[in-house]
Short mmCIF file of C-alpha atoms and ligand atoms in Angstrom, two decimals:
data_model
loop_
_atom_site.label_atom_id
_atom_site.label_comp_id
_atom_site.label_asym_id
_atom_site.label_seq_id
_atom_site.Cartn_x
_atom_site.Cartn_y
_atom_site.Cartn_z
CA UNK A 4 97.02 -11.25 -195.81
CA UNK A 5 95.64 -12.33 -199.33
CA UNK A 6 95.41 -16.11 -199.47
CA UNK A 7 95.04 -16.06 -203.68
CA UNK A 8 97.74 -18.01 -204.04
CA UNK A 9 97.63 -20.40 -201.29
CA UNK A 10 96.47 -24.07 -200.88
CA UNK A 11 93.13 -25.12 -199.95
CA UNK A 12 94.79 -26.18 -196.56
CA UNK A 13 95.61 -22.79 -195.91
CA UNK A 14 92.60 -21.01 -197.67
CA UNK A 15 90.83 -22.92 -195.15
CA UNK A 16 91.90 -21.25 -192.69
CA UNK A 17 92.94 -18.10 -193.30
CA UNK A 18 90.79 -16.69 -196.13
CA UNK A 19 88.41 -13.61 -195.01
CA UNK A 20 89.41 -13.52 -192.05
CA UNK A 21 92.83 -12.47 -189.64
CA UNK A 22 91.70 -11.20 -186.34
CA UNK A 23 88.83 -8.42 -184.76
CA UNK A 24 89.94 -4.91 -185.36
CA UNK A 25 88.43 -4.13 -181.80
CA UNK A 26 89.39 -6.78 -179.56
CA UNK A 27 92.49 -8.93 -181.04
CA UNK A 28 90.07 -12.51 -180.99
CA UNK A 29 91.54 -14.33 -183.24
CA UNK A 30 88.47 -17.10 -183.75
CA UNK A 31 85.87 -15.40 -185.68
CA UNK A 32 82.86 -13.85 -183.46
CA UNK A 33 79.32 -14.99 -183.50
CA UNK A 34 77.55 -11.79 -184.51
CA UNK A 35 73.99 -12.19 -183.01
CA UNK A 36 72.67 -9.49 -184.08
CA UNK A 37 69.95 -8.71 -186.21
CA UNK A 38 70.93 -4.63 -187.01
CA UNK A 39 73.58 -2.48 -188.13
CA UNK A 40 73.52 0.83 -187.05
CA UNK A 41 74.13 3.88 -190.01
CA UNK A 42 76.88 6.32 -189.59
CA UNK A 43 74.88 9.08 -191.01
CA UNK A 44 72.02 9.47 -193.62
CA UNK A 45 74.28 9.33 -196.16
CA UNK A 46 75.96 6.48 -195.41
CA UNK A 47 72.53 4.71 -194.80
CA UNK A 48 70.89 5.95 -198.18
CA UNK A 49 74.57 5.18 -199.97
CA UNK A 50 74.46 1.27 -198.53
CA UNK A 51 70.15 1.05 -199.61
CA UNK A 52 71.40 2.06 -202.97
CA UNK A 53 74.20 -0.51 -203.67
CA UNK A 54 76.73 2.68 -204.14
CA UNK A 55 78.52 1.58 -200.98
CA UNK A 56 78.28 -2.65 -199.49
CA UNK A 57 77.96 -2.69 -195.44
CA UNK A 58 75.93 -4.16 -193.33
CA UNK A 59 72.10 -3.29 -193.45
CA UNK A 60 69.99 -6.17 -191.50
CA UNK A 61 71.02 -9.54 -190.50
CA UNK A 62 68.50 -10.91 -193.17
CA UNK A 63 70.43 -10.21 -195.82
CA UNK A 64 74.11 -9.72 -194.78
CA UNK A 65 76.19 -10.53 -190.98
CA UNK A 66 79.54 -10.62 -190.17
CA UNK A 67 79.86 -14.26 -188.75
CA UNK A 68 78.04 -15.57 -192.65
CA UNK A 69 80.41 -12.55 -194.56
CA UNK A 70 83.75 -14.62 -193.13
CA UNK A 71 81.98 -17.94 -194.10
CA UNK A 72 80.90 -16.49 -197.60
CA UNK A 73 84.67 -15.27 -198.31
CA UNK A 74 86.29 -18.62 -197.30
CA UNK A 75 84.27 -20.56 -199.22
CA UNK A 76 84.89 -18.18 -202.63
CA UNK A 77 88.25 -18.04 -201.62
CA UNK A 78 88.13 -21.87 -201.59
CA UNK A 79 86.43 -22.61 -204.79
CA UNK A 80 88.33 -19.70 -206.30
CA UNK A 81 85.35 -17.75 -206.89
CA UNK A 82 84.12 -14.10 -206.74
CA UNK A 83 81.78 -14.05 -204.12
CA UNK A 84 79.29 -16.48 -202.06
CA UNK A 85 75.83 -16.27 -200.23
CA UNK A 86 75.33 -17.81 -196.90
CA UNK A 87 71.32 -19.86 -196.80
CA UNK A 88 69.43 -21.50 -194.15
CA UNK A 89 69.49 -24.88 -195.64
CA UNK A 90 71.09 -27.04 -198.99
CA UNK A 91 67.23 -26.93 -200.29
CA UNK A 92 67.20 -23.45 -200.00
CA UNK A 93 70.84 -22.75 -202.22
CA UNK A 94 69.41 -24.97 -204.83
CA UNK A 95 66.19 -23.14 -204.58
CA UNK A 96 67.33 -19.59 -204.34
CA UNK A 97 70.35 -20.43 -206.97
CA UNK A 98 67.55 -21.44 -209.74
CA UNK A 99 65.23 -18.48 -208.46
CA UNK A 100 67.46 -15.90 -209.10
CA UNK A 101 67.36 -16.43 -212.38
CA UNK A 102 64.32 -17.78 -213.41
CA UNK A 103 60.08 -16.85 -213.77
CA UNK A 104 57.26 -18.56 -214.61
CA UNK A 105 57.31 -19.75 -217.89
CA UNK A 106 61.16 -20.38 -217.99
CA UNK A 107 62.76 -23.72 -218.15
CA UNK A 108 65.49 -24.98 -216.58
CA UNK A 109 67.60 -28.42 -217.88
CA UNK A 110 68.49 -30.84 -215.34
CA UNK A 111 70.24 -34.10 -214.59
CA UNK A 112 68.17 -36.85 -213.34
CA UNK A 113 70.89 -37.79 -211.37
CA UNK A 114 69.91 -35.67 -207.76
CA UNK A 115 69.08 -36.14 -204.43
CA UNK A 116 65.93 -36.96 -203.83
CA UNK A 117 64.91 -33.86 -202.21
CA UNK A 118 66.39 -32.01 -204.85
CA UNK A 119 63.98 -33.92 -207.83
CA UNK A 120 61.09 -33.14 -205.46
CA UNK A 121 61.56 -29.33 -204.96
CA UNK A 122 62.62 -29.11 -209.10
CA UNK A 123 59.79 -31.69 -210.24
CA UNK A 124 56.93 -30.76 -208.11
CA UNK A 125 57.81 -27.46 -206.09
CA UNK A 126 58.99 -25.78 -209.07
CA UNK A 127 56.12 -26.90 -211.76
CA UNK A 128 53.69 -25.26 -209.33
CA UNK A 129 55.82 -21.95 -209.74
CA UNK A 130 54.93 -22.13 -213.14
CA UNK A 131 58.99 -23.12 -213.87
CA UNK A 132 59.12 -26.16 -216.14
CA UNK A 133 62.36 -28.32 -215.35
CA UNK A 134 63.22 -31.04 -218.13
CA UNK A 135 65.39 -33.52 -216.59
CA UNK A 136 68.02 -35.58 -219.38
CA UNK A 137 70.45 -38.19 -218.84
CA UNK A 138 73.95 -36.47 -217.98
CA UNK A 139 75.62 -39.81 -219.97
CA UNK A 140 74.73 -37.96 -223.17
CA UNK A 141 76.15 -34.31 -222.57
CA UNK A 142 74.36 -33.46 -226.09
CA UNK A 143 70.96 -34.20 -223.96
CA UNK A 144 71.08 -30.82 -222.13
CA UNK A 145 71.80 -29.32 -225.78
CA UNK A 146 68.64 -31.55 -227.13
CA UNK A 147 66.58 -30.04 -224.19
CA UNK A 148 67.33 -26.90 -224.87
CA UNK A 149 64.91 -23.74 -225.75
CA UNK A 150 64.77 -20.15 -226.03
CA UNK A 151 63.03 -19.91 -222.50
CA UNK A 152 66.17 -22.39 -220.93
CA UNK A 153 67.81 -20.15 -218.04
CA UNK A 154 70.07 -22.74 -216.30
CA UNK A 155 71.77 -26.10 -216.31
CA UNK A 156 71.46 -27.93 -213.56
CA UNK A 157 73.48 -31.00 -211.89
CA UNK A 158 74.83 -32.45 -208.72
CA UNK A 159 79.30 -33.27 -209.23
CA UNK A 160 78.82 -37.01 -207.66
CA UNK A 161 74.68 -37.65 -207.33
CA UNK A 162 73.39 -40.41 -205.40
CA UNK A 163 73.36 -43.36 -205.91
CA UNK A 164 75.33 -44.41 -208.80
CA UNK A 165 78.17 -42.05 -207.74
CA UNK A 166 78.75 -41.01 -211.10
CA UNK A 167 80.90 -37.77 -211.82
CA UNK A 168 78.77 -35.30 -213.88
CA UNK A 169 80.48 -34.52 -217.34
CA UNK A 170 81.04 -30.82 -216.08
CA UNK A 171 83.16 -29.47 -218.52
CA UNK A 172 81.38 -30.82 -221.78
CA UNK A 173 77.90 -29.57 -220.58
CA UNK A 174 79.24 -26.07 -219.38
CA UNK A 175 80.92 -25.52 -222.57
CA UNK A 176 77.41 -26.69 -224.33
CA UNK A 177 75.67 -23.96 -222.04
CA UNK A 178 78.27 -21.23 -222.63
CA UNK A 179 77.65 -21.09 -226.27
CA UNK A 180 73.79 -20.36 -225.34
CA UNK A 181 74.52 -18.04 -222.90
CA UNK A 182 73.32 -20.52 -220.21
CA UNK A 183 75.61 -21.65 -216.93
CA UNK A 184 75.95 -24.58 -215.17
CA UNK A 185 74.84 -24.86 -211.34
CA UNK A 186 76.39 -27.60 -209.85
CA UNK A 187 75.67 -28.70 -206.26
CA UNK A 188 79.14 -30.13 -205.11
CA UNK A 189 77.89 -30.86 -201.68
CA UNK A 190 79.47 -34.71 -201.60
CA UNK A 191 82.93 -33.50 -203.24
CA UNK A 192 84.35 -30.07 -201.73
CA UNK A 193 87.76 -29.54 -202.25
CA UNK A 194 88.09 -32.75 -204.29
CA UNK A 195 86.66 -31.20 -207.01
CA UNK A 196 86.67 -27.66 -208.23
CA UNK A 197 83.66 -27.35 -210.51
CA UNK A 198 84.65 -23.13 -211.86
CA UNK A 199 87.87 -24.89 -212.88
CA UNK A 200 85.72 -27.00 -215.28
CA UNK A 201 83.30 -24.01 -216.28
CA UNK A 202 80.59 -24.04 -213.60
CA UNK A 203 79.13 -20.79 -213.74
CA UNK A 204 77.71 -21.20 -209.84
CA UNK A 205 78.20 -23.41 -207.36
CA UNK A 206 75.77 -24.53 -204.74
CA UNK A 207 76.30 -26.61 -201.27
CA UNK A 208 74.47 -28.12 -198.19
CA UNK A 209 76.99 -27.08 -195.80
CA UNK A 210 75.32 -29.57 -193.76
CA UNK A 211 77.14 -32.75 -195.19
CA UNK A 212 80.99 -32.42 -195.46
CA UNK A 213 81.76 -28.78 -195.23
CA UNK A 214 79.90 -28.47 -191.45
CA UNK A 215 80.98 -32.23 -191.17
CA UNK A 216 79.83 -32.76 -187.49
CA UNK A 217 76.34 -33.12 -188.21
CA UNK A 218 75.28 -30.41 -185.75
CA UNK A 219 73.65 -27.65 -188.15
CA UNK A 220 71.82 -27.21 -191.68
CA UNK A 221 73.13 -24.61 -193.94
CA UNK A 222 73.62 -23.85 -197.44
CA UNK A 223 75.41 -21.71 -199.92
CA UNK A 224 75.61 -20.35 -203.21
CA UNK A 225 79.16 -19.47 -204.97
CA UNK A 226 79.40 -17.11 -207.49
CA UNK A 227 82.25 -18.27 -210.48
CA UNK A 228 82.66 -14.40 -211.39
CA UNK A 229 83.48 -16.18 -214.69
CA UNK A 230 80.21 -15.89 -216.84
CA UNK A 231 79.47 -13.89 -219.03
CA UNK A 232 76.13 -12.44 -217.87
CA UNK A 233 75.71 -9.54 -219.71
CA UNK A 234 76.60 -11.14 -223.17
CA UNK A 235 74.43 -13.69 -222.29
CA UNK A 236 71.43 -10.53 -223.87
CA UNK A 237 68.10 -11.88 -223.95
CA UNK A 238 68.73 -15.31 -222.69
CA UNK A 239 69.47 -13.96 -219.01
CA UNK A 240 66.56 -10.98 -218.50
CA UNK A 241 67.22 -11.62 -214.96
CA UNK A 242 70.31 -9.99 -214.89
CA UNK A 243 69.98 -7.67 -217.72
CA UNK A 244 66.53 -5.99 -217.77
CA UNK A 245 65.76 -3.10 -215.72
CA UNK A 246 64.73 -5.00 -211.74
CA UNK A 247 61.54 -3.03 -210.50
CA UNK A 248 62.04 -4.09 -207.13
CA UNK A 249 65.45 -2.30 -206.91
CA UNK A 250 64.19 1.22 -209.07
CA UNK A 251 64.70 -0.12 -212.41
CA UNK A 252 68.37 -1.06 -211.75
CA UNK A 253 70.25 -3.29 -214.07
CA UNK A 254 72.33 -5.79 -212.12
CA UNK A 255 75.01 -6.21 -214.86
CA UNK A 256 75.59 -2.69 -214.80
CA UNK A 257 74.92 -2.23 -210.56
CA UNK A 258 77.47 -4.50 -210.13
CA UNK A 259 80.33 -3.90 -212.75
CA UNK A 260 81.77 -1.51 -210.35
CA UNK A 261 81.64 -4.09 -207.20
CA UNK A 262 83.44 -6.96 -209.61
CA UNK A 263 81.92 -9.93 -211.48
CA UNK A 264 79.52 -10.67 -208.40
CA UNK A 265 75.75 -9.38 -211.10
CA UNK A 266 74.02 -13.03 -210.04
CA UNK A 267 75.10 -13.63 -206.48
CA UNK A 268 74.40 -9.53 -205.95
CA UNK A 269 71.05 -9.78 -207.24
CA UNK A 270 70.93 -13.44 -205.12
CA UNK A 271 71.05 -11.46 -202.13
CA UNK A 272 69.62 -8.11 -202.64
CA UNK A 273 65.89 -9.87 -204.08
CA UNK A 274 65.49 -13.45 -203.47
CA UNK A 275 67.27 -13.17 -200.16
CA UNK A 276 65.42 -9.84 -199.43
CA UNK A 277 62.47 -11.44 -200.14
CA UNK A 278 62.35 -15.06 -199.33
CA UNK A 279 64.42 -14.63 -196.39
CA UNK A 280 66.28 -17.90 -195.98
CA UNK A 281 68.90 -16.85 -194.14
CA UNK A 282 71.84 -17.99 -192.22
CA UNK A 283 72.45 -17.66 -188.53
CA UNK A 284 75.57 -16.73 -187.56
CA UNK A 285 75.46 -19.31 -184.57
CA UNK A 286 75.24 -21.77 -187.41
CA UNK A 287 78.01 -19.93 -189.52
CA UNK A 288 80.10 -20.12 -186.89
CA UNK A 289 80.04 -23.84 -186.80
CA UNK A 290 80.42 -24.10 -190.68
CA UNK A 291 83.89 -22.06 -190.11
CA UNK A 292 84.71 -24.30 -187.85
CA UNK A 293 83.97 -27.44 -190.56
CA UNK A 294 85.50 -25.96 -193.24
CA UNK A 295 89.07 -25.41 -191.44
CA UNK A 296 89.58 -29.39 -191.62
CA UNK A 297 87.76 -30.39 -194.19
CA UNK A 298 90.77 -30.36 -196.39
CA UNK A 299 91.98 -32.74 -193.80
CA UNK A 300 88.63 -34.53 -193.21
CA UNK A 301 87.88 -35.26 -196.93
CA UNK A 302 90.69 -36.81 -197.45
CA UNK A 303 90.36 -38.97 -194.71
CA UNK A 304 86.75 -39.93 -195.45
CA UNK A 305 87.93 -40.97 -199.35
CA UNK A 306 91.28 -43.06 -197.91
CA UNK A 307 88.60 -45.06 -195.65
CA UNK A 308 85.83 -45.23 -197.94
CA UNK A 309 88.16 -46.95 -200.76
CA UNK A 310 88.94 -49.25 -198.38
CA UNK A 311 85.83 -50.01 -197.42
CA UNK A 312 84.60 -50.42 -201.08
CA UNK A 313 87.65 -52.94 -201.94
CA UNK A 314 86.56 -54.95 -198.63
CA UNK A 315 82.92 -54.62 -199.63
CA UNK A 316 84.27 -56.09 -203.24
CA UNK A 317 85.40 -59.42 -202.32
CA UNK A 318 82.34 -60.14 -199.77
CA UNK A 319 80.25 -63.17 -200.81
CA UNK A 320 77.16 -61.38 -199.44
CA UNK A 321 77.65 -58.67 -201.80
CA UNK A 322 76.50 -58.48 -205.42
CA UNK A 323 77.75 -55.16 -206.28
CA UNK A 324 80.01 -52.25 -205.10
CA UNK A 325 79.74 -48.57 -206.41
CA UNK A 326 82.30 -46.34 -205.34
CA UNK A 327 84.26 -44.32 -207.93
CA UNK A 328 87.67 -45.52 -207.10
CA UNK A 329 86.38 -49.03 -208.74
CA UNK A 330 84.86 -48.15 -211.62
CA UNK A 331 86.72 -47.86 -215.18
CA UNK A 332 85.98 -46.53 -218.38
CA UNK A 333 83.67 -43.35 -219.51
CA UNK A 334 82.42 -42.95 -215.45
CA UNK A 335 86.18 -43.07 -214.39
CA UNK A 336 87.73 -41.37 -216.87
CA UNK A 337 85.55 -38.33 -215.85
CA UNK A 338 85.44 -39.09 -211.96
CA UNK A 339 89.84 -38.58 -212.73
CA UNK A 340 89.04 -35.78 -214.98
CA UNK A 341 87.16 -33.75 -212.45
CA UNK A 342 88.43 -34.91 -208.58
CA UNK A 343 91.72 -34.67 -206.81
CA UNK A 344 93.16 -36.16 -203.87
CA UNK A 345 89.78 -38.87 -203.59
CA UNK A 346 86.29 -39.60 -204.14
CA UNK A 347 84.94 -38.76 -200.76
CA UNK A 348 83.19 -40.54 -198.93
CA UNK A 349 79.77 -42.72 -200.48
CA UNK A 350 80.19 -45.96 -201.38
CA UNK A 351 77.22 -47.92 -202.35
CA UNK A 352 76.36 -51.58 -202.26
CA UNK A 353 73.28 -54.50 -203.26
CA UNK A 354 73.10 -57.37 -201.02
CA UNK A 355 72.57 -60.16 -202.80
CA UNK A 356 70.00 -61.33 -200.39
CA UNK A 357 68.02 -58.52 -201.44
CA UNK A 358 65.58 -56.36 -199.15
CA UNK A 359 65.33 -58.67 -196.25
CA UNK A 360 68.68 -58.97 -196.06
CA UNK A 361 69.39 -55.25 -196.50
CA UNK A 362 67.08 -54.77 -193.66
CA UNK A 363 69.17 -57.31 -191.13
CA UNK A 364 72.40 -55.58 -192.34
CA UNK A 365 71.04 -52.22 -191.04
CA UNK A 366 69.36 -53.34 -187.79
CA UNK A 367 72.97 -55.41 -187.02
CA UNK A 368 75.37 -52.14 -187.51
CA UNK A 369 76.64 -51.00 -184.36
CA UNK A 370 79.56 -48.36 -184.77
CA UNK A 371 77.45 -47.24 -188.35
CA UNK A 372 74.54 -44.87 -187.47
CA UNK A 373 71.42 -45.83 -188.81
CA UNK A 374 70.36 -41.51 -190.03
CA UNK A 375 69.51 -40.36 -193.11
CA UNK A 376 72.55 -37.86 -193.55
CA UNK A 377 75.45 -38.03 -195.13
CA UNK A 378 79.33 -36.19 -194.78
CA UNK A 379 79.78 -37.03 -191.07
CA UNK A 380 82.70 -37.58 -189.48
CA UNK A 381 80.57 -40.69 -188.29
CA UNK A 382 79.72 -43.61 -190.40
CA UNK A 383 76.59 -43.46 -191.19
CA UNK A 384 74.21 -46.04 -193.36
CA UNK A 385 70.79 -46.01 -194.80
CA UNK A 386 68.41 -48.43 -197.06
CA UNK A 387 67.45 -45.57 -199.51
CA UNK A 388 64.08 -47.39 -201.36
CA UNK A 389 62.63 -47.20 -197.59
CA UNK A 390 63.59 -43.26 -196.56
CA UNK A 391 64.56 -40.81 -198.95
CA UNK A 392 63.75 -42.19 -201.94
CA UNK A 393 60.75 -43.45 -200.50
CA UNK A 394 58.45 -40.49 -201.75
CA UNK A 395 59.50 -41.50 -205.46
CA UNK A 396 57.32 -44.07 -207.16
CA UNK A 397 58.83 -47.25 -207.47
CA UNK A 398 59.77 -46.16 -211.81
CA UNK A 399 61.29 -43.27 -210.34
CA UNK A 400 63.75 -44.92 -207.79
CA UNK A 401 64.36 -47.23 -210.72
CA UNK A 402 65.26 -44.23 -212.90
CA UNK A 403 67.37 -43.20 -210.13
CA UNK A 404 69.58 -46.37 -209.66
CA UNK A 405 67.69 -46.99 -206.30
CA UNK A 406 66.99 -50.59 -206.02
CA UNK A 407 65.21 -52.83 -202.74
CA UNK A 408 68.54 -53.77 -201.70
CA UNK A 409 70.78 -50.79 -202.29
CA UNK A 410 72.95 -49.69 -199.03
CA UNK A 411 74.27 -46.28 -199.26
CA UNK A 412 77.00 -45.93 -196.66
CA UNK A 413 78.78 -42.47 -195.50
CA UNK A 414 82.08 -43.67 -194.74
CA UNK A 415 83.63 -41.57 -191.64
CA UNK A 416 87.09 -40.93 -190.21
CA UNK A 417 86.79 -43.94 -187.53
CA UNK A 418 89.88 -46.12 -187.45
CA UNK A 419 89.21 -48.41 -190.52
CA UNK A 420 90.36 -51.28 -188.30
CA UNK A 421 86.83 -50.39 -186.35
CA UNK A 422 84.67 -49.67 -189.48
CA UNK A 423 85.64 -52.77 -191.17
CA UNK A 424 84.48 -54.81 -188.33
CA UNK A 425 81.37 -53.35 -187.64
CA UNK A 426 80.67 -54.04 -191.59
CA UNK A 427 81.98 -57.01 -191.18
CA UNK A 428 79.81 -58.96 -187.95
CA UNK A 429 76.30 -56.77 -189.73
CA UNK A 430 76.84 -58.52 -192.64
CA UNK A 431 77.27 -62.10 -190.87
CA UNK A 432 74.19 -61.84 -189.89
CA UNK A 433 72.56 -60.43 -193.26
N1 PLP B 516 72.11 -31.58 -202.03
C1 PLP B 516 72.54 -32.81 -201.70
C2 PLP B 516 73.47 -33.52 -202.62
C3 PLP B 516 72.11 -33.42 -200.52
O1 PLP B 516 72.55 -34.64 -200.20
C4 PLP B 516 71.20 -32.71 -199.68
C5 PLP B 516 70.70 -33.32 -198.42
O2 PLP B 516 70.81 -34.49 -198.19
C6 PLP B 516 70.80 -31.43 -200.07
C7 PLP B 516 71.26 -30.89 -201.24
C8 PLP B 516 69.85 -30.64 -199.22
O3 PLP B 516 70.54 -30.11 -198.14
P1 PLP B 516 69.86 -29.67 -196.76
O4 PLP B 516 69.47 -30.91 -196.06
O5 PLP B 516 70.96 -28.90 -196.09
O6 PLP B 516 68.69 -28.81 -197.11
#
């Protein structure tokens, strides 16, 4: 059944998978298994040789991740995804596949906090220079750019100021260099649909929403099919310069007869190979399992999180709410440009007591879980200067709209009856 045309609802689902060929299960197996075996020397030299995809070695391909990696395409409505052990390692791998020493890369400041670390200090010592720019001015990425600039990169609604990234205006920018967009959507799937705006790749932690239970840690990488990566020339070597790891084969050309699938191809048949981040399919399994209600969950999460962030609003004990369903002008006329049906689930707040009184807030929370995760079906709340920002100097956090009495809440699917009085009593006695 082809699920092209169908609603996220369904693509969630249905996409990639209808039942096993061999025993009628309809629920998609967990296939532990680390080998493949060849139906002939042929077949084995045809699959080594990208002439024929199959299954190889469970580093680099499974069964359980394949059905994940299709849904999540089909989802996004792109050509072709790569299951990864973790949301570090998509945004790692994504930049990677693409990139040497001595390349640059143009990024938001606007990122997780893990994220800035592995770009700002993980990825200098690779010898890969990453100049981060202010994503208010979409001309900044322009500004920033050289002739060694491989990649934009940006998060779709970053942490903390839960501001929607100008996606369309700074893919366009990059198209006309011959540079894409990778955009790490994990805090808005299905609300927003970043290839519809002109992201070239999309990455996830399929840890937050898409797994949504907070039981495993999981990434992947989505390929748009939609950029031009051979016209790109010069500016993308990656992809169109003989690879000596693969016998001089061009990706552009290995993969033209596959489909538009040159970046995520060469994703998984080098960095993959080679770094070996891969995905278990225990831990695939459970993403499948996610990603059939998070249409359902998502919107669930933004419904309870507005009306948290209106309740948080008229509190005396609260200075300031961010949550994208308040704001107006420039930031809301692109969170409405870009997201559909919500604006998930993070809503921050300042108490106006400050630290102290952020502290007491935390310590009084008894339905909330006090965990530094987000995209549960729980509630969950953090003080962000104190835990993951905490590694940033105190400019940094600054720079990053973290201040000492910032709350960041991840608002669940609880009743709201029960999540407004749990806010409610912790900040009594804040
Ligand atoms: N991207 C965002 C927006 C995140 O919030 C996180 C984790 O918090 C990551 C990436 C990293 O994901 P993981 O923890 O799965 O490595």
């Amino acid at each position: 059944m082809t699920t092209e045309s169908k609603n996220p609802e369904t693509i969630a689902l249905h996409a990639g998978w209808r039942s096993d060929p061999t025993t009628n299960s309809v629920a998609v197996p967990i296939h532990q298994t680390t080998s493949y075996q060849f139906d002939s020397t042929e077949h084995a030299s045809n699959l080594f040789a990208l002439s024929e995809l199959g299954n190889i070695y469970s580093r680099i391909m499974n069964p359980t991740c394949d059905v994940l990696e299709q849904r999540i395409a089909a989802l996004e409505g792109g050509a072709a995804a790569l299951a990864v052990s973790s949301g570090q390692t998509a945004t790692a791998y994504a930049l990677q596949n693409i990139t040497k020493a001595g390349d640059n890369i143009v990024s938001s400041t606007d990122l997780y906090g893990g994220t800035w670390n592995q770009l700002s200090n993980t990825f200098k010592d690779m010898g890969i220079e990453v100049r981060f720019v202010d994503p208010k001015d979409p001309n900044a990425f322009a500004e920033a750019t050289d002739d060694k600039t491989r990649a934009y990169f940006a998060e779709t609604l970053p942490n903390p100021k839960l501001e929607v990234f100008p996606i369309k205006e700074v893919s366009d920018i990059g198209r006309k260099f011959g540079i894409p967009l990778i955009i790490d959507n994990t805090a808005a799937p299905v609300l927003c649909k970043p290839f519809e705006h002109g992201a070239a790749v999309i990455v996830y932690s399929t840890t937050k929403y898409i797994g949504g239970h907070g039981t495993s840690i999981g990434g992947l990488i989505v390929d748009g099919g939609n950029f031009d990566w051979a016209g790109a020339g010069d500016r993308q070597p990656a992809l169109n310069n003989p690879d000596p790891s693969y016998h001089g084969a061009v990706f552009t050309v290995a993969a033209a007869p596959l489909g538009p699938i040159a970046y995520i191809l060469k994703a998984r048949t080098t960095i993959l190979r080679d770094l070996g981040g891969a995905m278990s399919p225990m831990n695939a399994f459970q993403f499948i399992q996610g990603l059939e209600t998070l249409p359902l969950r998502i919107r669930e999460h933004s419904r309870n999180a507005q009306s948290v962030s209106e309740f948080l609003e008229k509190h005396e004990k609260v200075s300031k709410v961010i949550y994208p369903g308040l704001q107006s002008g420039e930031a809301r006329k692109r969170a409405d440009a870009c997201f559909k049906g919500g604006y998930s689930g993070l809503v921050g707040f300042e108490l106006t007591g400050g630290t102290e009184s952020g502290k007491k807030f935390i310590d009084s929370l008894e339905l909330l879980y006090h965990v530094a995760n987000i995209g549960d079906t729980r509630s969950l709340a953090i003080h962000p200067a104190s835990t993951t920002h905490s590694q940033l100097s105190e400019e940094q956090q600054i720079a990053s709209g973290v201040t000492p009495g910032y709350v960041r809440l991840s608002i669940g699917i609880e009743h709201i009856d029960d999540i407004l009085a749990d806010l409610s009593q912790a900040l009594d006695k804040a």
